[in-house]
mmCIF file of C-alpha atoms in Angstrom:
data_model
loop_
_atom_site.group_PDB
_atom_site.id
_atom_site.type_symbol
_atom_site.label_atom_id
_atom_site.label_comp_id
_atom_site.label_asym_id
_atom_site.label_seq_id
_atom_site.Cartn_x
_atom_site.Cartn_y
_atom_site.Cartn_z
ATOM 1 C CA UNK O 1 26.715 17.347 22.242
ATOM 2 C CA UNK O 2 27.671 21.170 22.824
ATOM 3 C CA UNK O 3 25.232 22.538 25.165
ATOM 4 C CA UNK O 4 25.579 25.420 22.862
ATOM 5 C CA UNK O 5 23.593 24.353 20.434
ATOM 6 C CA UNK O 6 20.261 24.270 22.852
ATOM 7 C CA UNK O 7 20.349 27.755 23.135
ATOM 8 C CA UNK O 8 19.146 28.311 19.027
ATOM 9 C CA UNK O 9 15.992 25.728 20.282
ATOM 10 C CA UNK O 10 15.607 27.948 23.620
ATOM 11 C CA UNK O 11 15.398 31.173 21.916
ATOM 12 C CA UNK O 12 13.410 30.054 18.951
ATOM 13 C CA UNK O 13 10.923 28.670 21.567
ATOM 14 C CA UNK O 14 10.558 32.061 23.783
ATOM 15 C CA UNK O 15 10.547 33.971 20.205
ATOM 16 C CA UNK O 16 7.470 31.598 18.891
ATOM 17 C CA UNK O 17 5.431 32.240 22.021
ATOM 18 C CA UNK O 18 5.921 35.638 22.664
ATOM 19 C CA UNK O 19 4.923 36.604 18.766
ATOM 20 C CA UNK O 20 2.237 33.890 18.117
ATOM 21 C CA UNK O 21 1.113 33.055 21.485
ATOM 22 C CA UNK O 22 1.857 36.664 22.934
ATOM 23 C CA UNK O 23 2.902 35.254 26.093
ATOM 24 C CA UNK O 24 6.050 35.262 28.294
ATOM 25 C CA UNK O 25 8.304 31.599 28.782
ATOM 26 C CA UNK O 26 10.247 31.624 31.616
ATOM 27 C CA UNK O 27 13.077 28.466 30.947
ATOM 28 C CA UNK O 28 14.643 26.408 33.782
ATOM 29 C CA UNK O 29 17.635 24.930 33.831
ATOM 30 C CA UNK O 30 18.335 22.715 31.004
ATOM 31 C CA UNK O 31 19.617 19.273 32.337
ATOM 32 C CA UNK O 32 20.951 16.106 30.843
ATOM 33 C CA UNK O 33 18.399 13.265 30.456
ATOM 34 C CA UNK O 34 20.362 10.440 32.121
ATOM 35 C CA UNK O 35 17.454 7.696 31.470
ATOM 36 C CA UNK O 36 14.470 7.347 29.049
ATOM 37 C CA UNK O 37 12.180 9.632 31.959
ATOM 38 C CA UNK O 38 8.206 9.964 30.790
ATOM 39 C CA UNK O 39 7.028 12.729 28.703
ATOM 40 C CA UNK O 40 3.517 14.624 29.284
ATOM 41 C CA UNK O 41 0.626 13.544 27.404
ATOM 42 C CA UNK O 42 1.218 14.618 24.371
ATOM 43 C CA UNK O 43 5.320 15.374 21.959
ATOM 44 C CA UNK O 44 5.390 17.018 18.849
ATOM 45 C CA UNK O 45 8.644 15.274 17.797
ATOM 46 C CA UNK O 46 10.676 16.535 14.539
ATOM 47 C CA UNK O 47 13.873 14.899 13.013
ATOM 48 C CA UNK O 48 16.862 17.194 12.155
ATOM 49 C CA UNK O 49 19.159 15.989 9.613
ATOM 50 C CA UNK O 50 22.533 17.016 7.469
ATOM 51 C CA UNK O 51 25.806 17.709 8.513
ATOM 52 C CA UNK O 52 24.458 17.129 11.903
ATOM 53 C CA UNK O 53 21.762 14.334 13.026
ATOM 54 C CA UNK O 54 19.385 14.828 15.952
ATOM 55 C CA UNK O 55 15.469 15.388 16.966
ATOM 56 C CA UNK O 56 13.536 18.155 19.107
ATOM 57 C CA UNK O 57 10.772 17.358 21.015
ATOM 58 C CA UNK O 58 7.964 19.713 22.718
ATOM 59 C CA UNK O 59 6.007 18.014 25.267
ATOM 60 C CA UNK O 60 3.194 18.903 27.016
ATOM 61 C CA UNK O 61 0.753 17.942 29.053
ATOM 62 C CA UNK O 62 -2.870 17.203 27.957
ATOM 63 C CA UNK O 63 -4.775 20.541 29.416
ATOM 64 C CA UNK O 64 -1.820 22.922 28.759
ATOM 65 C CA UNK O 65 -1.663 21.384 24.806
ATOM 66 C CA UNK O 66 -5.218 22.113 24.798
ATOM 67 C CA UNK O 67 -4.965 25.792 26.052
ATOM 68 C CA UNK O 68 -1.979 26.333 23.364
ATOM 69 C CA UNK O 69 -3.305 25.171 20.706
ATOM 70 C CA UNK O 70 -6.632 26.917 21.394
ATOM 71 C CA UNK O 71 -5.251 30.157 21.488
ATOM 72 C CA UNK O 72 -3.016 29.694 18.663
ATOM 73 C CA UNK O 73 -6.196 28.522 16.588
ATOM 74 C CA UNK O 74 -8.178 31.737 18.010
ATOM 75 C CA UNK O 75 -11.130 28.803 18.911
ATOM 76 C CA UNK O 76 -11.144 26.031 22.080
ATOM 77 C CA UNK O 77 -10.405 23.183 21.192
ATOM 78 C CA UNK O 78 -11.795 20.308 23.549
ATOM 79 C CA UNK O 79 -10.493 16.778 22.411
ATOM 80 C CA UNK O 80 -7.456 15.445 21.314
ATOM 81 C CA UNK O 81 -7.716 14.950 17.662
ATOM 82 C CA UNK O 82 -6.737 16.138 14.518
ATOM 83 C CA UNK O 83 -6.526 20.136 15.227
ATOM 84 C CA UNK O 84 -4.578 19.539 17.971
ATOM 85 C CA UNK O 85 -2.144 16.895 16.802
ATOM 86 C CA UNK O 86 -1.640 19.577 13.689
ATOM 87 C CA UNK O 87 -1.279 22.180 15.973
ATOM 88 C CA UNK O 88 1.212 21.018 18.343
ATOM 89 C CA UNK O 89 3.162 19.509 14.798
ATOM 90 C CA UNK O 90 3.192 22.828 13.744
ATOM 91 C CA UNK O 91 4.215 24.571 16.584
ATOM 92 C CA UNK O 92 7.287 22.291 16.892
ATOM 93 C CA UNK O 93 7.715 22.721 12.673
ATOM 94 C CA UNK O 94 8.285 26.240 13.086
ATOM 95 C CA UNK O 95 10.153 26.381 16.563
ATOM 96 C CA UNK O 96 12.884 24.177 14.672
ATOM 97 C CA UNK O 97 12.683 25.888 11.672
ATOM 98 C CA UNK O 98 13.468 29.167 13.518
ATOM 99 C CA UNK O 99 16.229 27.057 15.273
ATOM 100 C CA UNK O 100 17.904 25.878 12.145
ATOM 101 C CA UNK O 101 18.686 29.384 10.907
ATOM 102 C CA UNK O 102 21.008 29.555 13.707
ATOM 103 C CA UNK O 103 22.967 26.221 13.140
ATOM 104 C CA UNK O 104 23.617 27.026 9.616
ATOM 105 C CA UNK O 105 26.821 25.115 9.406
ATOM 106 C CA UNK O 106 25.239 22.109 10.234
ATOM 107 C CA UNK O 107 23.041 22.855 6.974
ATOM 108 C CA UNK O 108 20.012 21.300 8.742
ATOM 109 C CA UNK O 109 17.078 19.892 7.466
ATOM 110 C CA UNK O 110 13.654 18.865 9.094
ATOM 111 C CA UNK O 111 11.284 16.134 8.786
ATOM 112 C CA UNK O 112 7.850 16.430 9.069
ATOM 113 C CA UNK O 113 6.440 16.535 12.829
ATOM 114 C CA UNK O 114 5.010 13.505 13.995
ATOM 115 C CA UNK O 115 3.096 13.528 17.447
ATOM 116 C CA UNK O 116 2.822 11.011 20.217
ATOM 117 C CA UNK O 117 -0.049 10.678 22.086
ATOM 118 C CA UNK O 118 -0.358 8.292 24.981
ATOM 119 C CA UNK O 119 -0.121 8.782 29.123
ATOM 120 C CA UNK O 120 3.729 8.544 30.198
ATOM 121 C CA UNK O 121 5.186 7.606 27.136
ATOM 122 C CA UNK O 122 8.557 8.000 27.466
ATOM 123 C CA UNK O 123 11.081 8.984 23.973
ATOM 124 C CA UNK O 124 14.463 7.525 24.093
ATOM 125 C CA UNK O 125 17.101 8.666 21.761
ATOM 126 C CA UNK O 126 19.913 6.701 20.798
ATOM 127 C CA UNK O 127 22.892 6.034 23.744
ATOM 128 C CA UNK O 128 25.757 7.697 21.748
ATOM 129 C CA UNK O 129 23.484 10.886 21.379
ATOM 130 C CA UNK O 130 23.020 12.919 24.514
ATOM 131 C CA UNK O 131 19.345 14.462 25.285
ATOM 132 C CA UNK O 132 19.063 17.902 26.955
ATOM 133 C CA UNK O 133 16.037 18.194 28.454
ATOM 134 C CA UNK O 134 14.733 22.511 28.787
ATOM 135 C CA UNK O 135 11.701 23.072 31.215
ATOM 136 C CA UNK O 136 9.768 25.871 29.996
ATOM 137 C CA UNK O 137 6.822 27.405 32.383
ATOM 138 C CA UNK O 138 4.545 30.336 31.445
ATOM 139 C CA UNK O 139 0.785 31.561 31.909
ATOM 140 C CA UNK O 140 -0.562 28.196 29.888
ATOM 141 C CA UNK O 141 1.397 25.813 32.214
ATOM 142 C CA UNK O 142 4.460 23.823 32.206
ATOM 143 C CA UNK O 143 6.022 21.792 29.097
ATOM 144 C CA UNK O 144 9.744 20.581 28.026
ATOM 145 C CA UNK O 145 11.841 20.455 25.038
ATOM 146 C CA UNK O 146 13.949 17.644 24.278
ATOM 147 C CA UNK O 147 16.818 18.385 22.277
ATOM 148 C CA UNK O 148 19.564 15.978 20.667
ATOM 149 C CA UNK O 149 21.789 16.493 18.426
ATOM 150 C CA UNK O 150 25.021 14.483 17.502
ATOM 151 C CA UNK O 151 27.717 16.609 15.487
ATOM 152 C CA UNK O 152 30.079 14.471 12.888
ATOM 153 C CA UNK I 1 1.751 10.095 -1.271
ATOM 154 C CA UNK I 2 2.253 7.536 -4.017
ATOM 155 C CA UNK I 3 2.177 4.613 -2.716
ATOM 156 C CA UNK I 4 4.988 3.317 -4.959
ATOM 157 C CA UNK I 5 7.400 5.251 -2.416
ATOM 158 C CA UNK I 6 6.264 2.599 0.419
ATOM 159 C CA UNK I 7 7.853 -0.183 -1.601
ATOM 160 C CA UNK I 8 11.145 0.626 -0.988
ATOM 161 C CA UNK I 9 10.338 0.712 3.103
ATOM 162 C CA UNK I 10 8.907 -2.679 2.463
ATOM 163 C CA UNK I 11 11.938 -4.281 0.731
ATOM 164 C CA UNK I 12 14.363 -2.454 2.837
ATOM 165 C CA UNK I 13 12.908 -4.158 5.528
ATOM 166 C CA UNK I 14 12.191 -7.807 3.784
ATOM 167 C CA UNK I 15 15.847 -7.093 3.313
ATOM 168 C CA UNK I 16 16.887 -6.075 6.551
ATOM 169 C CA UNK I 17 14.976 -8.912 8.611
ATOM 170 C CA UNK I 18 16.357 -12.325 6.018
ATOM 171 C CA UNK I 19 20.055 -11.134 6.126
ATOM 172 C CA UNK I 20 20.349 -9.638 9.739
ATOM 173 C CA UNK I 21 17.948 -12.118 11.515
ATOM 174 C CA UNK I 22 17.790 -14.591 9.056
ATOM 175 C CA UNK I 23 14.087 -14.535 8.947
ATOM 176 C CA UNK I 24 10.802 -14.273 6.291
ATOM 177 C CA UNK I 25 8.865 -11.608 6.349
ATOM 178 C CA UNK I 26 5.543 -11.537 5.308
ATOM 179 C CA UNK I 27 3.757 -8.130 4.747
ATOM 180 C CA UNK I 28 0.117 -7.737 5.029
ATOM 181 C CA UNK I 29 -1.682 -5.009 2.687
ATOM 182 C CA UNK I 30 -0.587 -1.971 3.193
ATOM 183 C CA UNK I 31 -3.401 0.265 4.063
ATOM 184 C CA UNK I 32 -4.229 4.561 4.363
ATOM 185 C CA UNK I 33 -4.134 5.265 8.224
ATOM 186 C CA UNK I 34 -7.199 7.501 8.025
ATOM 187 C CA UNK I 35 -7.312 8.010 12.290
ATOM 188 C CA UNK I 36 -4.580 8.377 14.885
ATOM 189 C CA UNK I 37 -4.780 4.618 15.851
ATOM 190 C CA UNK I 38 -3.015 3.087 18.414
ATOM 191 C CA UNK I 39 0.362 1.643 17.346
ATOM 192 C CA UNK I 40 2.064 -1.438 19.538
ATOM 193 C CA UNK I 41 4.215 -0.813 22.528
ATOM 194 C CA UNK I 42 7.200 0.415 21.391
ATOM 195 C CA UNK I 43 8.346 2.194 18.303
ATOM 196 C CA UNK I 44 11.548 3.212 16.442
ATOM 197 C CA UNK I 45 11.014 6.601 14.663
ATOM 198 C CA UNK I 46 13.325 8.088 11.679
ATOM 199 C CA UNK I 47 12.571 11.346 10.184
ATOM 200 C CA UNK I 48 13.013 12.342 6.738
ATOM 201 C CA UNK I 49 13.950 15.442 4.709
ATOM 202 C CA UNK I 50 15.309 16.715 1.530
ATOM 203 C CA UNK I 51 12.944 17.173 -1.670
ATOM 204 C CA UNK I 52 10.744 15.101 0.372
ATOM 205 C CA UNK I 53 10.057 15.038 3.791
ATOM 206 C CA UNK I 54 7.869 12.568 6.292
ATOM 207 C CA UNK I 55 8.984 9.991 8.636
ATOM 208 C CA UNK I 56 8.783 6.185 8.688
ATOM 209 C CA UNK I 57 8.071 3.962 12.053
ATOM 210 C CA UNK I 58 8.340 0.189 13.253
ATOM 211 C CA UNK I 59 6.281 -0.381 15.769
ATOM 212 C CA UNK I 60 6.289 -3.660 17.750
ATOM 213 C CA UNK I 61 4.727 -5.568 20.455
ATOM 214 C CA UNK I 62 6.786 -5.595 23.771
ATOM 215 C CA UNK I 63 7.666 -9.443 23.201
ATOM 216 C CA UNK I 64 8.183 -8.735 19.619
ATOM 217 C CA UNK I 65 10.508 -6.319 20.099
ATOM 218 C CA UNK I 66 12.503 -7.776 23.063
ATOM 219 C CA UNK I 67 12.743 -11.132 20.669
ATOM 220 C CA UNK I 68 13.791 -9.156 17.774
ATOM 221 C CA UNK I 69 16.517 -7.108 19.550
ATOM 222 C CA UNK I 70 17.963 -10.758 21.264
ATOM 223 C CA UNK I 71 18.342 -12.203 18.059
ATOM 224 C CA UNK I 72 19.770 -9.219 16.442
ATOM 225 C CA UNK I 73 22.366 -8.979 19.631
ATOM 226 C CA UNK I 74 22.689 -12.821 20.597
ATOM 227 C CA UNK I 75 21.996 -12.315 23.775
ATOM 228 C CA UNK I 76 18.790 -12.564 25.240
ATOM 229 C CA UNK I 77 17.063 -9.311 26.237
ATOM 230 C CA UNK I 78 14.658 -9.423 28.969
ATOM 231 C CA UNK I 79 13.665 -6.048 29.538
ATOM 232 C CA UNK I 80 12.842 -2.269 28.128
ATOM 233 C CA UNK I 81 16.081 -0.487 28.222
ATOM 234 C CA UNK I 82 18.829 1.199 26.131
ATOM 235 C CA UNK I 83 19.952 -2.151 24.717
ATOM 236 C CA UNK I 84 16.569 -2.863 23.447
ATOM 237 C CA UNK I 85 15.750 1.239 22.432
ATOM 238 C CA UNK I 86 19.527 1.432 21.039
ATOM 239 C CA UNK I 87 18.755 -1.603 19.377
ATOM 240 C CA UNK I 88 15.204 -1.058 18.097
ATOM 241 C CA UNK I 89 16.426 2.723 17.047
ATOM 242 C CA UNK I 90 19.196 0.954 14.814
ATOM 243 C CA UNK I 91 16.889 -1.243 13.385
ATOM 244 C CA UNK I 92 14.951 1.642 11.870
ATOM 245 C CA UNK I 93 17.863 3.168 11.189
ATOM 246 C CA UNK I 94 18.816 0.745 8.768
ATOM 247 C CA UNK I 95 15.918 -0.001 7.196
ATOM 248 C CA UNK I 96 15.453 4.147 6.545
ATOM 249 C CA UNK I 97 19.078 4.466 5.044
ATOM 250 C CA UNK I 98 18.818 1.447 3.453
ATOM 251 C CA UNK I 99 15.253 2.668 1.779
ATOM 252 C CA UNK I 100 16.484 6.202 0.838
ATOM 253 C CA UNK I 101 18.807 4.932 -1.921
ATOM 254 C CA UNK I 102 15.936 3.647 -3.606
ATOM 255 C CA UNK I 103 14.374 7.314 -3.390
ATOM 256 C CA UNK I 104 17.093 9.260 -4.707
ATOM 257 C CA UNK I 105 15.386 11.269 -6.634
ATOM 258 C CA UNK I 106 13.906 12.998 -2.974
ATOM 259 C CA UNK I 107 17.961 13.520 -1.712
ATOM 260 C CA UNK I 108 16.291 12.332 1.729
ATOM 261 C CA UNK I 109 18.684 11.899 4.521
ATOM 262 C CA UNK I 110 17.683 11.055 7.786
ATOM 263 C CA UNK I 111 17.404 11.877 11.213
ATOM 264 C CA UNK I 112 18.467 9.937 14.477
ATOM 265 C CA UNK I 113 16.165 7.476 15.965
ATOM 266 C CA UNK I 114 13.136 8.447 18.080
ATOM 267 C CA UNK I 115 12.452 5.270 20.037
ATOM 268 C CA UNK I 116 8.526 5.714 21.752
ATOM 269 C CA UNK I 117 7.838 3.383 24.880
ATOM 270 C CA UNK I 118 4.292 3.130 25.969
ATOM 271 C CA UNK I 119 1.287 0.981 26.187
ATOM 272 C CA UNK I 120 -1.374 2.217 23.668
ATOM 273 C CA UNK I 121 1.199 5.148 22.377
ATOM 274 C CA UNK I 122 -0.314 6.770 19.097
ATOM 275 C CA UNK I 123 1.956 8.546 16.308
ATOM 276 C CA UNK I 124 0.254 11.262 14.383
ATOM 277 C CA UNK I 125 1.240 12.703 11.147
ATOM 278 C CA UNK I 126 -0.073 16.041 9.737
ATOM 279 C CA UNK I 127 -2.983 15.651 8.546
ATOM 280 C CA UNK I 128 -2.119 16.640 4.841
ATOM 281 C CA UNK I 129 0.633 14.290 4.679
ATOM 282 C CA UNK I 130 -1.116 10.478 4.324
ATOM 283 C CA UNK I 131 0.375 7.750 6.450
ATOM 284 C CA UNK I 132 0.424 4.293 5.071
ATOM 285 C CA UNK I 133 0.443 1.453 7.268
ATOM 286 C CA UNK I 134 2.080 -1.986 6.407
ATOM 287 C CA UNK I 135 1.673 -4.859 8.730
ATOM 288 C CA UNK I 136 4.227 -7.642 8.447
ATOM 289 C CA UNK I 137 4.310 -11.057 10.338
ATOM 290 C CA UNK I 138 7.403 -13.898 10.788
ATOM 291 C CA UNK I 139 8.542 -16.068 13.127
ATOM 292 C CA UNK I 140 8.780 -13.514 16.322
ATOM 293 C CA UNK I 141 4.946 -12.489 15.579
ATOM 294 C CA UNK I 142 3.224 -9.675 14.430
ATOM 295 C CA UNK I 143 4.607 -5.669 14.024
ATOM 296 C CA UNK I 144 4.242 -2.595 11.649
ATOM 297 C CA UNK I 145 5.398 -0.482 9.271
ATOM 298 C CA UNK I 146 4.395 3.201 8.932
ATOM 299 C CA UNK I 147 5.213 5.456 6.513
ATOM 300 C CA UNK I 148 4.491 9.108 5.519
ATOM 301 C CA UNK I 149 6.422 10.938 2.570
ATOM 302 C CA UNK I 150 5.533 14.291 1.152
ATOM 303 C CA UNK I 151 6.785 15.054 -1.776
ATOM 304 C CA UNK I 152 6.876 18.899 -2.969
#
């Protein structure tokens, strides 16, 4: 995988929170994930398919999902349930969708979000497809972004 | 959803399990998931795009899956790592590309495995986007199917 091809997920990730969120990200340095390591709490996780294959992932822990999402809703949101699992789908819908723009001769497309809930769960991604792993910090907290994608 | 689009899942995966691991399947009923409820320990996720888009999951007991995986490799697997995720992840793989022919009329194509370790780990769709759950059991025990389409 091309490191190169974070940056579109990097940039469409500062872009989303800064104009929805209104709220400065401040990335660290994007490493390889060498082993399946634990998520947070909570990973909206969305497929990206065509003339490349891969997934993103935006993972966050509980309280700092909970913050997001509340202030992207305009109303606090308390529990984990369906207005936050929507939210944090969303928010990973349109951070790749932004992405894709930028990796347009790959001719991407995306799969619905689906989120993972559960205490350390960790998302592996295939051996032959390397995982870069972006630590993102800002007012709401800390999160990461997974990103793999395997070119043809 | 129509449910009619789960039946190719559910053959592709009949399919999959009698000529790869020479084994009868038996699927349960498949029902609506109406809550985010738990899925088993470990879970190979594929998503799907093109003039449909969702994302289909086997999820699978930690025995189950460890069984499953040493019979597809011949050689027994004793515990969670990449030759069990690698192996679980291709096993969904399959099943998805093998499923999609029968659903040509969406153009899907499909993303690289997700595989999701935890105890208790739950996979949310969005909420408009209906998930339906198929539970299957044979000779390694007891896993399941779920699968969320949405056409335009």
């Amino acid at each position: 995988m091309n490191v190169a091809y974070v940056n579109p997920f990097i940039s469409a990730t500062i872009h989303m929170f800064k104009t929805m969120l209104n709220t400065e990200l401040k990335p660290g340095t994007p490493m390889l994930k060498k082993e399946p390591l634990p998520s947070y709490d909570i990973s909206g996780v969305i497929g990206l398919s065509g003339e490349a294959q891969g997934s993103i992932a935006l993972s966050f822990p509980k309280a700092v999902s909970l913050k997001i999402v509340s202030s992207l809703l305009g109303a606090e949101i308390k529990i984990v349930g369906p207005e936050l699992t929507d939210g944090i789908g969303e928010l990973a819908n349109i951070i790749a969708g932004n992405a894709k723009q930028f990796l347009s001769e790959f001719n991407l497309s995306i799969s619905l979000p689906n989120v993972i809930i559960g205490k350390n769960h960790v998302i592996a991604s295939p051996s032959g497809a390397p995982t870069i792993i972006v630590p993102f910090s800002c007012s709401f907290g800390e999160f990461a972004m997974e990103v793999s994608l395997k070119t043809k």
